[in-house]
mmCIF file of C-alpha atoms in Angstrom:
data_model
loop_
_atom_site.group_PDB
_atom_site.id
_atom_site.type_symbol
_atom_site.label_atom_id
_atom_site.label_comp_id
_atom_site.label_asym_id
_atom_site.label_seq_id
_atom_site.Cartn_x
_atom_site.Cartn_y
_atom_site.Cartn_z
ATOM 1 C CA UNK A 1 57.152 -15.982 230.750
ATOM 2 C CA UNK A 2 56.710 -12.327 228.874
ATOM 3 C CA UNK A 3 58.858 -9.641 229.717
ATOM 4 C CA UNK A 4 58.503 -8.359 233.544
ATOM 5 C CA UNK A 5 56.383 -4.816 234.059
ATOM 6 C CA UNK A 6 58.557 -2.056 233.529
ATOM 7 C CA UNK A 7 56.554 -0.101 236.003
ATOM 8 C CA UNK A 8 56.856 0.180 239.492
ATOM 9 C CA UNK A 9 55.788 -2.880 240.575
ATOM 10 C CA UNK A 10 56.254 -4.804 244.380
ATOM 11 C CA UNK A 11 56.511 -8.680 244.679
ATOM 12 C CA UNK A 12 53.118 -10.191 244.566
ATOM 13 C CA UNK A 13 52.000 -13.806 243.441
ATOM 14 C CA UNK A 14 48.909 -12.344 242.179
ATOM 15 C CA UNK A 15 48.377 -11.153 238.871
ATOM 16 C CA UNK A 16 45.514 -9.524 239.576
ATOM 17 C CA UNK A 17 44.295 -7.932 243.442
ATOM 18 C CA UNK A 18 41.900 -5.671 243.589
ATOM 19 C CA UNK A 19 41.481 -3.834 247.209
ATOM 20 C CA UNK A 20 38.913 -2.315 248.360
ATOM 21 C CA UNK A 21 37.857 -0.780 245.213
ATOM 22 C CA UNK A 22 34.699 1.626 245.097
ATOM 23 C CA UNK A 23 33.373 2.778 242.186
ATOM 24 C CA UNK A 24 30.132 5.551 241.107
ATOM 25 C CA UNK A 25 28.306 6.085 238.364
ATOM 26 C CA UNK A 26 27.229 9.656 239.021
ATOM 27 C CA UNK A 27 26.368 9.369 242.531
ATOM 28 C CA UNK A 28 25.321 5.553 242.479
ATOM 29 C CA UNK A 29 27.235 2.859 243.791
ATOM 30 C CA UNK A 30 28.369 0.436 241.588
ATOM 31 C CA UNK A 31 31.278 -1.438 243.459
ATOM 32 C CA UNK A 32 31.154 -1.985 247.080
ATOM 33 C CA UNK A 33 34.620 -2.278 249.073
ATOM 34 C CA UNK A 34 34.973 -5.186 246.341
ATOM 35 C CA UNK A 35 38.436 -7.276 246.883
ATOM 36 C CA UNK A 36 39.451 -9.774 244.498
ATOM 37 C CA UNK A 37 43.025 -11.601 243.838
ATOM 38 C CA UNK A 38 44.106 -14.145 240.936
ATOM 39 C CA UNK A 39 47.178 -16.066 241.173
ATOM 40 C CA UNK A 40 49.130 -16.213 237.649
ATOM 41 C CA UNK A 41 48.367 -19.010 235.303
ATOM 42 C CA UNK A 42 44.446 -19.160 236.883
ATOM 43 C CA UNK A 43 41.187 -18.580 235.245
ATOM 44 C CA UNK A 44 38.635 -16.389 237.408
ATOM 45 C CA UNK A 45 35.438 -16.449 235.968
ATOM 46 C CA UNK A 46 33.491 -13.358 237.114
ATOM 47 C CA UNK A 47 29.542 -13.881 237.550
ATOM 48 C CA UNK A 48 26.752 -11.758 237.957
ATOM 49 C CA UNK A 49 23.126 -10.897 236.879
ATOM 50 C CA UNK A 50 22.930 -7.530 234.790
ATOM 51 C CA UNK A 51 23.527 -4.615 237.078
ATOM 52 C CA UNK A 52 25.579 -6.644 239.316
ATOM 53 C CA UNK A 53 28.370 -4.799 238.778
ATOM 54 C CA UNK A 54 30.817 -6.901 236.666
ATOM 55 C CA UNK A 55 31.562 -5.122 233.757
ATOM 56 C CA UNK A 56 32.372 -2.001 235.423
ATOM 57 C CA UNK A 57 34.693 -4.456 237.571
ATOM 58 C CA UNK A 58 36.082 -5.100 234.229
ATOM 59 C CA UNK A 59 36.870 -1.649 232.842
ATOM 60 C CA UNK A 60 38.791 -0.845 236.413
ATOM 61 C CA UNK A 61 40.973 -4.097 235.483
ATOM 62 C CA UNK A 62 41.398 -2.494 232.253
ATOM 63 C CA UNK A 63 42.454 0.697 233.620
ATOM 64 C CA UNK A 64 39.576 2.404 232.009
ATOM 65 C CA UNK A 65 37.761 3.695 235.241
ATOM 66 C CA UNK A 66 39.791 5.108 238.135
ATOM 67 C CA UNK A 67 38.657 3.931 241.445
ATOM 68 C CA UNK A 68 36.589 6.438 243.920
ATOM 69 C CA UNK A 69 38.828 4.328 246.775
ATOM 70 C CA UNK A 70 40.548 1.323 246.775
ATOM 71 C CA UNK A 71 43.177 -0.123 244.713
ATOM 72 C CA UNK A 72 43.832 -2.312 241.780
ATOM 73 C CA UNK A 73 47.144 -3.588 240.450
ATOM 74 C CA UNK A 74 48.222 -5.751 237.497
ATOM 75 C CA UNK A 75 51.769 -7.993 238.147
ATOM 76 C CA UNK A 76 51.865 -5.566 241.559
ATOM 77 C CA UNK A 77 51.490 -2.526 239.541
ATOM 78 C CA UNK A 78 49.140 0.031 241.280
ATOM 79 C CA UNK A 79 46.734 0.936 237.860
ATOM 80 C CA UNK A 80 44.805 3.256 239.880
ATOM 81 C CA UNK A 81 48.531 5.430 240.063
ATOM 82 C CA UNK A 82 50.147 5.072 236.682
ATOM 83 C CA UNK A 83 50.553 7.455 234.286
ATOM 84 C CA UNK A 84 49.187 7.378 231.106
ATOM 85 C CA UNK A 85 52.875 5.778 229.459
ATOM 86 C CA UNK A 86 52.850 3.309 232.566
ATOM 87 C CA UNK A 87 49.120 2.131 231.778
ATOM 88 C CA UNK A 88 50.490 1.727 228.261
ATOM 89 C CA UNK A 89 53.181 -0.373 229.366
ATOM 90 C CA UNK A 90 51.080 -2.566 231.302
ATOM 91 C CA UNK A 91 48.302 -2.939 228.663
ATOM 92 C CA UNK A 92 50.679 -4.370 225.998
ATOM 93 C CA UNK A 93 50.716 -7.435 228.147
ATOM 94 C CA UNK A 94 46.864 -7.280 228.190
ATOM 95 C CA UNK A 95 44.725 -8.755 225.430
ATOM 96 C CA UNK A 96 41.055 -8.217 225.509
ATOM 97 C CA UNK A 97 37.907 -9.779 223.802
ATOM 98 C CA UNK A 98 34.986 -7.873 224.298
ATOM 99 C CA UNK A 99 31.686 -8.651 223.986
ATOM 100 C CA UNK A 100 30.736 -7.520 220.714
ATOM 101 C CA UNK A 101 34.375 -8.244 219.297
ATOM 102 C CA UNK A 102 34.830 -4.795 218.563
ATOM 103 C CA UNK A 103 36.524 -5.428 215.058
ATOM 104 C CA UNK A 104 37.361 -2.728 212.485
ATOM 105 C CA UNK A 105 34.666 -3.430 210.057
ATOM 106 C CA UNK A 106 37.457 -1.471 207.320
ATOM 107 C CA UNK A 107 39.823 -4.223 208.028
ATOM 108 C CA UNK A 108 39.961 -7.319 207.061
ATOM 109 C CA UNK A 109 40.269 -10.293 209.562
ATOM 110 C CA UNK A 110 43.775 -11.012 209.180
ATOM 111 C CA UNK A 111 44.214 -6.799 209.177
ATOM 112 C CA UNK A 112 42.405 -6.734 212.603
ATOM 113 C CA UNK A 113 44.461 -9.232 214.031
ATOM 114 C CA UNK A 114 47.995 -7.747 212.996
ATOM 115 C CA UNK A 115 46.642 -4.208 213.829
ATOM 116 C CA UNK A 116 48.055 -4.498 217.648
ATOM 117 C CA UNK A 117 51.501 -5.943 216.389
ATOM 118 C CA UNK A 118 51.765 -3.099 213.460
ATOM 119 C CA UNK A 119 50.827 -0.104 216.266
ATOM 120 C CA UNK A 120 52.822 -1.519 218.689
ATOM 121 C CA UNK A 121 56.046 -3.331 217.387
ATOM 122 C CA UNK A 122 58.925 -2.563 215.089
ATOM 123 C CA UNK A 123 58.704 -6.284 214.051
ATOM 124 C CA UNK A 124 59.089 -7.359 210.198
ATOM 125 C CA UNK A 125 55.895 -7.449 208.190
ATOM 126 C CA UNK A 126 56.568 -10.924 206.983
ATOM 127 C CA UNK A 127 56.630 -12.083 211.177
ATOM 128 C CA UNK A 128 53.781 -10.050 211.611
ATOM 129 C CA UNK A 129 51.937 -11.695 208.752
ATOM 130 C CA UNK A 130 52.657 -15.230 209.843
ATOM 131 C CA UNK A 131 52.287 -14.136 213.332
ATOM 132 C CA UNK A 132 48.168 -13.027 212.625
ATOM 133 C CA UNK A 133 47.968 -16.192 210.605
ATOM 134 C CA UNK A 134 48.810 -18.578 213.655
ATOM 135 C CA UNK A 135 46.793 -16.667 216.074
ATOM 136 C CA UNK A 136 43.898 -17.505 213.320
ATOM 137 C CA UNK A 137 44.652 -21.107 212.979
ATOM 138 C CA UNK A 138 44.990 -21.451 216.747
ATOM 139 C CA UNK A 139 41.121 -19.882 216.953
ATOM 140 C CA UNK A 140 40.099 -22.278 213.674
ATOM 141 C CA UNK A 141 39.715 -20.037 211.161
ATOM 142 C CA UNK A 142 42.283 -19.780 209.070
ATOM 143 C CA UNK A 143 41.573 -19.825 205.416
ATOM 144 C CA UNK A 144 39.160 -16.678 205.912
ATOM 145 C CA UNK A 145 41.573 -14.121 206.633
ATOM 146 C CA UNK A 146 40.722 -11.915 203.774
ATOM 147 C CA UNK A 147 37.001 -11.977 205.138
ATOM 148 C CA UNK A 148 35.616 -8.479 206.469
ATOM 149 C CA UNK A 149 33.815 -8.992 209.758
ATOM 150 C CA UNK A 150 30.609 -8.115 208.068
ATOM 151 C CA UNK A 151 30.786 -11.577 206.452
ATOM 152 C CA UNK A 152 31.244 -13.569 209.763
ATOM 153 C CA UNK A 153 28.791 -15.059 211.823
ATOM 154 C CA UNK A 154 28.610 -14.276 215.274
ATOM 155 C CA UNK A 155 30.945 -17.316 216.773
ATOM 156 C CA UNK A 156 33.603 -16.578 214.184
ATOM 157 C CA UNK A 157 33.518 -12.841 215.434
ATOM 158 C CA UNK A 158 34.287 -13.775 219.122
ATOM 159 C CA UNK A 159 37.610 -15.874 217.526
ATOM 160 C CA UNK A 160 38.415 -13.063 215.315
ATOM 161 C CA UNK A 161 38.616 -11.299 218.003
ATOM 162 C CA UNK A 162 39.984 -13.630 220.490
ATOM 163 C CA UNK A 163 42.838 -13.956 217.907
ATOM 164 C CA UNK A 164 43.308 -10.145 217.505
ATOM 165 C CA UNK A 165 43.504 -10.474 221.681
ATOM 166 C CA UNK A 166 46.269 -13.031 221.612
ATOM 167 C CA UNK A 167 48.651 -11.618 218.809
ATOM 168 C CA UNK A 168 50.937 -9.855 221.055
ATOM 169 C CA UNK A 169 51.414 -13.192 223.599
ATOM 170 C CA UNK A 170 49.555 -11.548 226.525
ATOM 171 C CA UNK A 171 50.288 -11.945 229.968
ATOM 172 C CA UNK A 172 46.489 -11.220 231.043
ATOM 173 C CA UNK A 173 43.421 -12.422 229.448
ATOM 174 C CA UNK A 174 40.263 -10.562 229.660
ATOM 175 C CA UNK A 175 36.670 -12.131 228.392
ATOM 176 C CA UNK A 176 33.714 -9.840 228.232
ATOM 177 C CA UNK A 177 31.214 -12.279 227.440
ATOM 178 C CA UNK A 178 32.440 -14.569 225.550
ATOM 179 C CA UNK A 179 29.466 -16.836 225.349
ATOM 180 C CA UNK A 180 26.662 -14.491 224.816
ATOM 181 C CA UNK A 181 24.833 -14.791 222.136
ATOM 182 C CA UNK A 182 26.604 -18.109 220.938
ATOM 183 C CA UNK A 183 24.350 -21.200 220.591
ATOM 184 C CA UNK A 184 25.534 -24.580 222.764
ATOM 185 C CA UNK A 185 28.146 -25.963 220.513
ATOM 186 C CA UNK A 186 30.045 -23.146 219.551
ATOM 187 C CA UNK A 187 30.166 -22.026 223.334
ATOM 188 C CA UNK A 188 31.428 -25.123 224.125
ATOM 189 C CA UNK A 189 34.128 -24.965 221.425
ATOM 190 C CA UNK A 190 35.479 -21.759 222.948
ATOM 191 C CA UNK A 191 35.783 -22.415 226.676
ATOM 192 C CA UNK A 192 37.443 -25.636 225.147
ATOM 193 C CA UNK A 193 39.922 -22.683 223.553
ATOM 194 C CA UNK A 194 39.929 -21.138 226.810
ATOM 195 C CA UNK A 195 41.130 -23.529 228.454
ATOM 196 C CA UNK A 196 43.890 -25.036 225.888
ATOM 197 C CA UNK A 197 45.569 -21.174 225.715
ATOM 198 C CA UNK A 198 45.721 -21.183 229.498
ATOM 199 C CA UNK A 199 47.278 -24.980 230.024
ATOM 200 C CA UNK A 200 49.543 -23.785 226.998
ATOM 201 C CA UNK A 201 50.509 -20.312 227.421
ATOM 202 C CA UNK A 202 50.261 -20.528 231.229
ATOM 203 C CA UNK A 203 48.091 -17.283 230.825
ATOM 204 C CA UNK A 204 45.698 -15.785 233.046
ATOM 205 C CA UNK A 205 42.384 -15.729 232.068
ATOM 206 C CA UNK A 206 39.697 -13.682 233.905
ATOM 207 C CA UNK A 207 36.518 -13.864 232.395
ATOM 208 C CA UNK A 208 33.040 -11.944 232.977
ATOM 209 C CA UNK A 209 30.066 -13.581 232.009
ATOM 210 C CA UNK A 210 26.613 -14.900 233.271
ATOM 211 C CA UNK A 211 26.701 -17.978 231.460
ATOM 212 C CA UNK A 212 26.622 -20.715 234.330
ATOM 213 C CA UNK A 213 27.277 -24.103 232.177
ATOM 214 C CA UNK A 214 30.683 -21.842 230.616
ATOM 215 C CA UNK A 215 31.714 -20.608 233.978
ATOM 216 C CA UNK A 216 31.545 -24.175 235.064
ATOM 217 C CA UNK A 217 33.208 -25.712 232.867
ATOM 218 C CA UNK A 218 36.429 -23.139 232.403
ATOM 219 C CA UNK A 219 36.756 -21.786 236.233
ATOM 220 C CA UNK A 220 39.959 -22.665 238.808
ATOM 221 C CA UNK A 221 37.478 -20.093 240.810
ATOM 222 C CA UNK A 222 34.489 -18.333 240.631
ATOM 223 C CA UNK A 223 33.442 -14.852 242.023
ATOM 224 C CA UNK A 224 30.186 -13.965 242.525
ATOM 225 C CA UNK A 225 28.878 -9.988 242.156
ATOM 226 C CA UNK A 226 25.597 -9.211 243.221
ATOM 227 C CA UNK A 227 24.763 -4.950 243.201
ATOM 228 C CA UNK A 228 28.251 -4.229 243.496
ATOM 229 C CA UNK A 229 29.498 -6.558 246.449
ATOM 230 C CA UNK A 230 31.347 -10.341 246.572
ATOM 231 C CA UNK A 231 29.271 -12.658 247.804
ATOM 232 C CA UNK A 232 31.577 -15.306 247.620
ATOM 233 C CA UNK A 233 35.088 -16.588 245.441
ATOM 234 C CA UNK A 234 35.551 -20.019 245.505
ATOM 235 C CA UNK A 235 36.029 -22.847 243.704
ATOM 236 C CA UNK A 236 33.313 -24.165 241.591
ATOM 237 C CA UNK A 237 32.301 -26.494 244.032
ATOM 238 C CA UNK A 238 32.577 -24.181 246.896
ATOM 239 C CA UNK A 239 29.814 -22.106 244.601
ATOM 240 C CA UNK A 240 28.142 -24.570 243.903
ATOM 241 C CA UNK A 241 27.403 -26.030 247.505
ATOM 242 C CA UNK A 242 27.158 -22.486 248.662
ATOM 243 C CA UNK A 243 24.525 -21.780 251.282
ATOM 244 C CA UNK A 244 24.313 -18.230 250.503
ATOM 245 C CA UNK A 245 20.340 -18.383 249.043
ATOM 246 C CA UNK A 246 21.387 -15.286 246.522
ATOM 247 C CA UNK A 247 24.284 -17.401 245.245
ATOM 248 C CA UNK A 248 21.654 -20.112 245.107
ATOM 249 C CA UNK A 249 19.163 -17.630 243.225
ATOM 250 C CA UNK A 250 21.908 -16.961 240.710
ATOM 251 C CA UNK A 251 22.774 -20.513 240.084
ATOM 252 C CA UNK A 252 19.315 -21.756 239.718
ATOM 253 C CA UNK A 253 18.274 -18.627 238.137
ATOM 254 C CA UNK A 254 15.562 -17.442 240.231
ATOM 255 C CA UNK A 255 14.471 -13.929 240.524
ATOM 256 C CA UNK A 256 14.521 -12.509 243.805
ATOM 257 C CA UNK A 257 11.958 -10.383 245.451
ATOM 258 C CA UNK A 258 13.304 -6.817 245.525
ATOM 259 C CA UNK A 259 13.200 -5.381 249.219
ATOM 260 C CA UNK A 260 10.916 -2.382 249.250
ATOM 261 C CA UNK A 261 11.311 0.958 251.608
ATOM 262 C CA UNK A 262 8.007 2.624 250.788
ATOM 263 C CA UNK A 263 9.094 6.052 250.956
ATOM 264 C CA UNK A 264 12.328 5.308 249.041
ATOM 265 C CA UNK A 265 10.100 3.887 246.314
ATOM 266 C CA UNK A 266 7.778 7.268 246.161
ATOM 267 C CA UNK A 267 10.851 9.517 246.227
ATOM 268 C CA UNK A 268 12.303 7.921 243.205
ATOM 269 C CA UNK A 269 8.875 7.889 241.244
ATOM 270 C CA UNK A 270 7.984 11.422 242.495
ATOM 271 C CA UNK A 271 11.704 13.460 242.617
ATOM 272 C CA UNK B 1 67.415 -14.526 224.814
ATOM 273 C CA UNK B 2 71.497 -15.283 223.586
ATOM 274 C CA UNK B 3 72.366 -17.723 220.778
ATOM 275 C CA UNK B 4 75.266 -19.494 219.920
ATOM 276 C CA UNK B 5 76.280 -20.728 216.167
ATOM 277 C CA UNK B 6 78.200 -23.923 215.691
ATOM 278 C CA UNK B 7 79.210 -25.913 212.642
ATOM 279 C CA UNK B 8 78.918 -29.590 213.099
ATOM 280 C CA UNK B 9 78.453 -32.893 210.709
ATOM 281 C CA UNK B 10 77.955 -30.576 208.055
ATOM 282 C CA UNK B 11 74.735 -28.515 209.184
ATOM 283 C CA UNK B 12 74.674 -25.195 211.367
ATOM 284 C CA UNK B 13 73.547 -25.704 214.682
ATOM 285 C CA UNK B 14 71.481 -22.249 216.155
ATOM 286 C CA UNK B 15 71.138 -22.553 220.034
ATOM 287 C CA UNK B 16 69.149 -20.341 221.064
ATOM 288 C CA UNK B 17 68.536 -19.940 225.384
ATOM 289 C CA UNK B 18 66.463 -18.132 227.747
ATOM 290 C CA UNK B 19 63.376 -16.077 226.846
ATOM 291 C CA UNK B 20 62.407 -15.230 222.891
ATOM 292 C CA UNK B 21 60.052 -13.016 223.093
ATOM 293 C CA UNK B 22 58.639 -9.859 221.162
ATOM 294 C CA UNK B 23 62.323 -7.712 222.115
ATOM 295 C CA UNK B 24 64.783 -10.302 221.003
ATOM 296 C CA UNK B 25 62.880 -12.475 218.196
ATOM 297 C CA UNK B 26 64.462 -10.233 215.524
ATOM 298 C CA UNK B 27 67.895 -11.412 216.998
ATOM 299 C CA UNK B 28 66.993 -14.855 216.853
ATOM 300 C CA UNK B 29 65.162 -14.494 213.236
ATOM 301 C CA UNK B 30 68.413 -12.323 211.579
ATOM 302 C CA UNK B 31 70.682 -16.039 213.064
ATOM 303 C CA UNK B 32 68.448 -18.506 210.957
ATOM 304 C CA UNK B 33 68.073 -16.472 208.314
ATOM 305 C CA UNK B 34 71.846 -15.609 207.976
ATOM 306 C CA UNK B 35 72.579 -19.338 208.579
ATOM 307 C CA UNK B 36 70.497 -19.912 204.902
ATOM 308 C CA UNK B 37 71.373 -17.460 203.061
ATOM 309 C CA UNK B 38 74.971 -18.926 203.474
ATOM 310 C CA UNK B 39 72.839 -22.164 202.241
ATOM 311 C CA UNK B 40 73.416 -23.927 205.207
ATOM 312 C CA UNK B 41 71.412 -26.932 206.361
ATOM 313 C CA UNK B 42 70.005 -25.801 209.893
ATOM 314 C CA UNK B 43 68.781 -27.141 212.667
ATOM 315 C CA UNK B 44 67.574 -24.909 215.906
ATOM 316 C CA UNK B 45 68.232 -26.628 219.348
ATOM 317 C CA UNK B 46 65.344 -25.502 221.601
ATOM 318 C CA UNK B 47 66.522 -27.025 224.459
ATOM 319 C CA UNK B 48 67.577 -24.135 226.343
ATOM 320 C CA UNK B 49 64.406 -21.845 225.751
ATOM 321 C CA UNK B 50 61.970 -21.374 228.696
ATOM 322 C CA UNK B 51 59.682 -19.207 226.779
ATOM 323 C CA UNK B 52 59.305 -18.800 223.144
ATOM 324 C CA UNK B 53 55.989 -16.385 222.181
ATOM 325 C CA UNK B 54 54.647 -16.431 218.665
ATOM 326 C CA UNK B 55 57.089 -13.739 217.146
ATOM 327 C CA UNK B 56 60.006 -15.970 217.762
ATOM 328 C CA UNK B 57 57.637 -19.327 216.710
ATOM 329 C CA UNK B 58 56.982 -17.163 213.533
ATOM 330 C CA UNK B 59 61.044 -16.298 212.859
ATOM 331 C CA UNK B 60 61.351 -20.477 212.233
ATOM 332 C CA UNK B 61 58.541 -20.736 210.557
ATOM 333 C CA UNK B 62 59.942 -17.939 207.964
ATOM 334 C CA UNK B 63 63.262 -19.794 208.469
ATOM 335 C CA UNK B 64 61.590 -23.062 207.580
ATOM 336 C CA UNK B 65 59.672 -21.629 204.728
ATOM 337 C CA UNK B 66 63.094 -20.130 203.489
ATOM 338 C CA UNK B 67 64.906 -23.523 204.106
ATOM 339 C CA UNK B 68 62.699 -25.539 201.540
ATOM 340 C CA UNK B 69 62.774 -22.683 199.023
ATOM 341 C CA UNK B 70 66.356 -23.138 199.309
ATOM 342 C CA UNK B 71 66.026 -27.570 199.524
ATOM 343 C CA UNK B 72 68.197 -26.694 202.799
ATOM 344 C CA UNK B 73 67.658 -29.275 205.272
ATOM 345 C CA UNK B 74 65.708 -27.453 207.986
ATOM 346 C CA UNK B 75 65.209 -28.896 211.927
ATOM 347 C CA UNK B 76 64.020 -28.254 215.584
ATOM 348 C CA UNK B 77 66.313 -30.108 218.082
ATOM 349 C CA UNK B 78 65.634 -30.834 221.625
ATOM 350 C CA UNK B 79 62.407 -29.132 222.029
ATOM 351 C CA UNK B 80 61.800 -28.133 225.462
ATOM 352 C CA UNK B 81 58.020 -28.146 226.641
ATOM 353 C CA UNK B 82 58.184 -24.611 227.118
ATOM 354 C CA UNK B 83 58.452 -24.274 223.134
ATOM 355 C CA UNK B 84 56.821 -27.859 222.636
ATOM 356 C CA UNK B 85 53.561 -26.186 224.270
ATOM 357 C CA UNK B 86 53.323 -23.449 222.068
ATOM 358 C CA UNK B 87 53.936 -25.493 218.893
ATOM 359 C CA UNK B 88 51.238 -27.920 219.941
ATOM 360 C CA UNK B 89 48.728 -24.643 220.327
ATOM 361 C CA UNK B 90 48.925 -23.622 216.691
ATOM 362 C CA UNK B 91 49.727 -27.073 215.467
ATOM 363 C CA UNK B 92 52.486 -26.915 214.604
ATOM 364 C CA UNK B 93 54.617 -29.765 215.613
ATOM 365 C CA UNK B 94 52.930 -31.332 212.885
ATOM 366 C CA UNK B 95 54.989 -28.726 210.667
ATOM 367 C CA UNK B 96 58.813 -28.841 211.725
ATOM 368 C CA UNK B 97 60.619 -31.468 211.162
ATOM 369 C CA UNK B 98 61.489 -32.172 215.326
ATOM 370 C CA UNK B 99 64.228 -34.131 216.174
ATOM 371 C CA UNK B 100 65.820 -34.977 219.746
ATOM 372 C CA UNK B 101 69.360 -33.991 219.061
ATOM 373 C CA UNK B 102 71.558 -33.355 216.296
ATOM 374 C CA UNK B 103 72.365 -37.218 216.539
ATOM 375 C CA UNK B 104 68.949 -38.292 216.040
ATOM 376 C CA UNK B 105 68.940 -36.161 213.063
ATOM 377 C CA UNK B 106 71.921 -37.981 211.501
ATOM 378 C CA UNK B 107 70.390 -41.164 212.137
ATOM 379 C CA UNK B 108 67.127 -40.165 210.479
ATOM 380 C CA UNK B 109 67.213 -40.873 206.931
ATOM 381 C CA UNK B 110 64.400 -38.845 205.945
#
């Protein structure tokens, strides 16, 4: 597998465990004592209605937020401790797609793929060329490298940037969303992706979405956020035949009746 | 990663073992490219590699590219799975020429 941590790092089999971690917006509570741990080579799909907390989940994985208490490590690497050269260290074995692919619209495709490998390597141009070019035929789209993301539809963003996330052979695999705003088919075609990079790479793959029918079909496990707590990880059966009636909510998409405290509720429309 | 260079039936043999990965593909791409520009036929035994990533996939496929400019005879030997796996992702075991050992190669007469 890629090169070991050069960080501090204890023997783990997770690649991911999150402890405990708390987390504020201002002086709202967005994650609640939340504790999460993927084994290497998985793919932990997290879910959760908007609000739920997941994508701020997400940017502690990333080492973008530092927890309010609680702990997250990478490879047994405490994130929530490293120093800004240690996060660095640990994020070249990171690739990310986010949500809105996040592409250099300057740059053309192949460009925004080898941008990680020509920032971060010493390695020839010619490897880096064919490197960006594999990356694109492994996400189908090779022969539109000298595209600028402006002229790609919305599907062919996501593998642009799913490509751009895979150029430097990551150890970790994030997904913000990789399904929104695709329609049926093309979804399909990337969890199918998905799931060939993890049986061939041996990658792990956490992804964050609310997409059910993708969750299902690319999840070892599933975790389920709802306003900032777990309400259960398990497999996707274990979800599925969960008896927990907000897990059911979620999965059968049903709004739930908020609980109202009458003087909470005139405080907030009155302060 | 190490390599090891041997000359046998007429074609260099690169074995390359371990881990090629972003820090030692340039090692393993400077090999197979010195093997043809001494206009050697080549063929890169795989078998001892438990993880290749795409720079070192990309050093053969510039050594492959270089090989037919060159109408040097250009093969993978003994692909482990490790490798195989990644060559499968970007399709490219339908590229290289793969054989199962320098033997089989012999015996081919493509």
């Amino acid at each position: 597998m890629p090169q070991a941590a050069t960080v501090t790092a204890s023997a783990t089999p997770y690649a991911i465990e999150v402890e405990d971690l708390v987390s504020y917006y201002d002086s709202r509570r967005i994650l609640d004592e939340v504790s999460l741990r993927v084994r290497p080579g998985e793919i932990m799909v997290v879910m959760g209605g908007s609000g739920s907390g997941k994508s701020t989940l997400l940017r502690h994985l990333l080492g973008l937020n530092r927890p309010a208490a609680g702990r997250v490590s990478l490879f047994g690497a405490d994130i929530s401790q490293a120093s800004a050269r240690e996060l660095y260290q640990l994020r070249r074995r990171m690739g990310v797609s986010f949500q809105n692919g996040a592409l250099f619209n300057s740059m053309t495709v192949e460009e925004n793929v080898a941008f990680p490998l020509r920032e971060h390597t010493r390695l020839d141009e010619r490897t880096i060329r064919i490197m960006a070019r594999m990356k694109l035929e492994v996400v189908n789209l090779a022969g539109f490298e000298r595209l600028m993301p402006a002229q790609l539809s919305g599907g062919m963003i996501k593998r642009a940037a799913l490509a751009r996330a895979l150029v430097m052979d990551p150890s970790l695999l994030f997904f913000d969303e990789p399904s929104a705003g695709l329609d049926p088919v093309v979804s399909a075609d990337l969890d199918e992706l998905i799931l060939r990079l993890r049986d061939a790479l041996r990658v792990t793959i956490l992804v964050v979405t609310h997409e059910l029918d993708s969750a299902f079909r690319i999840a070892d496990r599933i975790t389920v956020l709802d306003q900032g707590r777990i309400l259960i990880t398990g497999t996707v059966e274990e979800v599925r035949n969960s008896p927990s009636e907000r897990v059911q909510n979620l999965l059968n998409r049903r709004s739930e009746e908020i609980d109202v405290d009458p003087e909470e509720y005139l405080r907030r429309l009155t302060d | 990663m190490s390599y090891q260079v041997d000359e046998k039936d007429g074609y260099a043999v690169v074995r390359l073992t371990g881990e090629v990965d972003l820090n030692r593909s340039p090692d393993a791409r400077r090999v197979i490219l010195d093997c043809l520009q001494k206009k050697m036929p080549l063929l890169v035994d795989l078998s001892g590699v438990d993880y290749i990533d795409s720079s070192g996939v990309a050093s053969l496929v510039e050594g492959y590219q270089l090989s037919r400019s060159r109408q040097l005879d250009f093969g993978l030997i003994g692909v482990s799975d490790a490798a195989m796996n990644v060559l499968r992702l970007a399709r490219l075991d339908k590229v290289f020429p793969i054989y199962a050992s320098l033997e089989a190669r012999l015996k081919d007469t493509r």
